[in-house]
Amino acid sequence: MDTKVRRPHRFLFLALSSGFIATSVAAQDAAVTNFVTYYQSAYAQGRDLIPAPQAVLNTASIATDLKLETVKPVSALTGNSFLDANSNVIKLAGVQGCLSTDLLDFMGNKGSCTMISLAGMTASLKRAKADAGDAFPCHFVGQNPGRPTIRFAECFFTQSDMVQSLSETMIEKGLAFAARDRAGKPIFPEYAKAEDEARLAKTGIWANPYFKHPYGERYRANPSN
């Protein structure tokens, strides 16, 4: 992995090893802090408390009717979701965070797979908002009713004058996986290709040879390892 990727992720990983992510949430009121801690704590135990979409996502609209809204993130909640400044939960439609609590080798350190994805989400949010005044654009493809409001989106940022997908960037760095539907079909085929390339290059989580990815679940290929 190149130096450009290695340094910020190493820093975040070491920070996570002694507790949960130190983010701007610390400056928020107690209710927001408790909300974030509740979701992060559950995720660290391998439980994603944010439900799946209750209706079919309109992912085709990204190509046919792109409408970008500016989103200001507050904190990562899981390996593929975050809380925004309007108290909405934003869940990335195209990426799946790791749900395994197995300890893996990562950047010369040991850490659970869930915490690696959570750290990756935090690092990616920081990178994405760096060029846009603490915010970045998202295209929304669906929403669940009820509270908290859960909105499903794909989000973007600019790097080297090129528009990058937040989801695809995490997948390319081996910090998360391409999201799949219940039949195992990738939501976005190009993200599955990025996952295959990360796996073949042994990038990030994929540096651990026993780790496999069957349809969104994470498990050891050999439980005796």
XYZ file of C-alpha atoms in Angstrom:
225
model
C 0.000 0.000 0.000
C 1.391 3.383 -0.903
C 2.506 5.994 1.596
C -0.361 8.323 0.714
C -2.867 5.755 1.978
C -0.761 4.219 4.718
C -0.140 7.229 6.953
C -3.663 8.453 7.727
C -4.999 4.928 8.150
C -2.169 3.956 10.500
C -2.909 7.022 12.614
C -6.621 6.209 12.788
C -5.992 2.560 13.535
C -3.730 3.362 16.466
C -6.271 5.857 17.795
C -9.009 3.241 17.642
C -6.970 0.662 19.531
C -7.321 2.704 22.706
C -10.968 3.645 22.303
C -13.553 4.847 19.862
C -12.926 7.450 17.218
C -12.110 10.929 18.482
C -14.185 13.125 16.185
C -16.037 16.388 16.218
C -18.828 14.562 18.072
C -17.061 15.445 21.321
C -18.145 19.040 20.798
C -21.791 18.119 20.210
C -24.480 17.863 22.866
C -24.798 14.758 25.029
C -27.695 13.292 23.040
C -25.684 13.260 19.815
C -22.621 11.871 21.576
C -24.677 9.084 23.135
C -26.312 8.314 19.788
C -22.970 7.964 18.023
C -21.424 5.915 20.828
C -24.423 3.571 20.861
C -24.117 2.768 17.151
C -20.306 2.566 17.170
C -20.292 0.260 20.210
C -22.787 -2.111 18.602
C -20.809 -2.118 15.359
C -17.584 -2.918 17.196
C -19.377 -6.052 18.432
C -20.325 -7.035 14.881
C -23.900 -5.683 14.991
C -25.043 -3.148 12.404
C -28.096 -1.476 13.960
C -28.950 0.482 10.830
C -31.634 -1.449 8.918
C -31.534 -2.361 5.265
C -33.679 -0.344 2.853
C -37.387 -1.055 3.171
C -37.999 -0.338 -0.517
C -36.032 -0.951 -3.699
C -33.305 1.662 -4.075
C -33.363 3.786 -7.212
C -29.686 3.254 -7.997
C -30.274 3.773 -11.735
C -30.997 7.443 -11.009
C -27.273 8.057 -10.559
C -26.866 7.647 -14.301
C -30.242 8.993 -15.427
C -31.167 11.764 -12.998
C -28.195 12.778 -10.874
C -29.151 15.277 -8.159
C -26.447 16.217 -5.688
C -27.104 17.564 -2.203
C -24.406 18.991 0.046
C -23.945 16.898 3.174
C -21.931 17.809 6.249
C -20.853 14.698 8.189
C -20.601 14.648 11.978
C -19.246 11.165 12.674
C -18.995 7.648 11.313
C -21.529 5.258 12.843
C -20.565 1.995 11.131
C -18.259 0.830 8.379
C -20.602 2.242 5.739
C -22.730 4.921 7.408
C -22.438 8.257 9.157
C -24.453 10.884 10.996
C -24.861 14.231 9.260
C -25.333 17.730 10.690
C -29.120 17.492 10.174
C -29.286 14.406 12.429
C -29.893 12.094 9.465
C -28.212 8.719 9.197
C -26.585 8.433 5.774
C -25.895 4.869 4.669
C -23.768 4.346 1.573
C -25.704 2.140 -0.825
C -22.756 0.662 -2.699
C -20.438 -0.406 0.103
C -20.642 -2.929 2.948
C -18.513 -2.503 6.042
C -16.900 -5.535 7.622
C -19.098 -7.310 10.208
C -16.513 -9.776 11.510
C -14.999 -9.239 14.952
C -12.023 -11.492 14.159
C -8.644 -9.924 14.801
C -6.710 -9.212 11.614
C -3.258 -7.936 10.751
C -3.539 -4.370 9.482
C -0.636 -1.991 8.901
C 1.535 -4.018 11.256
C -1.078 -3.951 14.015
C -3.815 -6.293 15.245
C -7.394 -5.094 15.205
C -10.898 -6.392 14.694
C -12.245 -6.297 11.167
C -15.207 -4.178 12.314
C -12.918 -1.537 13.780
C -10.799 -1.457 10.618
C -13.908 -0.668 8.568
C -15.069 1.914 11.120
C -11.667 3.593 11.032
C -11.772 3.457 7.240
C -15.157 5.189 7.200
C -13.809 7.930 9.450
C -10.671 8.430 7.356
C -12.738 8.518 4.163
C -15.145 11.126 5.545
C -12.222 13.295 6.574
C -10.648 12.997 3.153
C -13.903 13.633 1.282
C -14.783 16.833 3.124
C -11.248 18.259 3.068
C -11.649 19.887 -0.347
C -15.170 21.213 0.104
C -15.367 23.228 3.305
C -16.246 20.413 5.692
C -18.877 18.946 3.362
C -19.316 16.974 0.147
C -22.099 16.097 -2.324
C -24.324 13.018 -2.180
C -26.965 11.590 -4.493
C -29.841 9.952 -2.610
C -31.414 6.745 -3.877
C -33.901 5.951 -1.110
C -35.063 6.555 2.449
C -36.592 4.537 5.274
C -39.565 5.986 7.163
C -39.432 6.629 10.902
C -36.810 8.028 13.260
C -33.948 8.422 12.996
C -34.224 9.296 9.325
C -32.119 6.842 7.317
C -31.170 7.997 3.843
C -29.362 5.788 1.337
C -26.869 7.519 -0.907
C -23.722 7.509 -2.935
C -21.351 10.336 -2.041
C -18.494 11.912 -3.959
C -15.408 14.044 -3.535
C -12.757 15.579 -5.752
C -9.174 14.327 -5.777
C -6.544 15.464 -8.300
C -9.313 17.223 -10.241
C -11.192 13.949 -10.611
C -14.544 13.048 -9.053
C -14.189 10.021 -6.791
C -16.828 7.780 -5.243
C -16.535 7.569 -1.459
C -17.766 3.957 -1.576
C -15.430 2.858 -4.322
C -12.435 4.498 -2.647
C -13.028 2.519 0.562
C -13.379 -0.696 -1.435
C -10.203 -0.025 -3.433
C -8.241 0.458 -0.209
C -9.471 -2.835 1.230
C -11.382 -1.175 4.061
C -14.838 -2.415 3.094
C -16.627 -4.469 0.446
C -18.956 -4.039 -2.500
C -22.563 -4.159 -1.278
C -24.659 -7.010 -2.655
C -28.363 -7.744 -2.739
C -29.947 -10.810 -1.149
C -29.142 -12.891 -4.210
C -25.466 -11.986 -3.975
C -25.541 -9.642 -6.948
C -23.454 -6.456 -6.519
C -25.455 -3.232 -6.303
C -22.845 -1.611 -8.539
C -20.847 -4.037 -10.753
C -17.924 -1.605 -10.972
C -17.547 -1.753 -7.189
C -17.364 -5.552 -7.313
C -14.535 -5.177 -9.825
C -12.753 -2.790 -7.441
C -13.173 -5.365 -4.661
C -11.690 -8.119 -6.832
C -8.699 -5.911 -7.617
C -8.162 -5.118 -3.909
C -8.386 -8.822 -3.056
C -5.912 -9.833 -5.754
C -3.523 -7.077 -4.667
C -3.914 -8.143 -1.006
C -4.835 -4.592 -0.068
C -6.024 -3.689 3.444
C -8.181 -6.398 4.985
C -7.429 -8.671 2.032
C -3.796 -8.954 3.184
C -5.136 -11.674 5.481
C -5.195 -14.779 3.238
C -7.972 -16.656 5.075
C -10.489 -13.862 4.765
C -13.349 -14.366 2.289
C -16.500 -12.525 1.278
C -19.620 -14.577 0.569
C -22.565 -12.273 -0.207
C -22.008 -9.636 2.420
C -21.116 -11.902 5.334
C -17.553 -12.115 6.610
C -16.006 -15.327 7.925
C -12.787 -17.289 8.174
C -12.177 -19.748 5.358
C -10.526 -21.979 7.952
C -12.085 -21.608 11.440
C -9.052 -23.260 13.030
C -6.834 -20.282 12.100
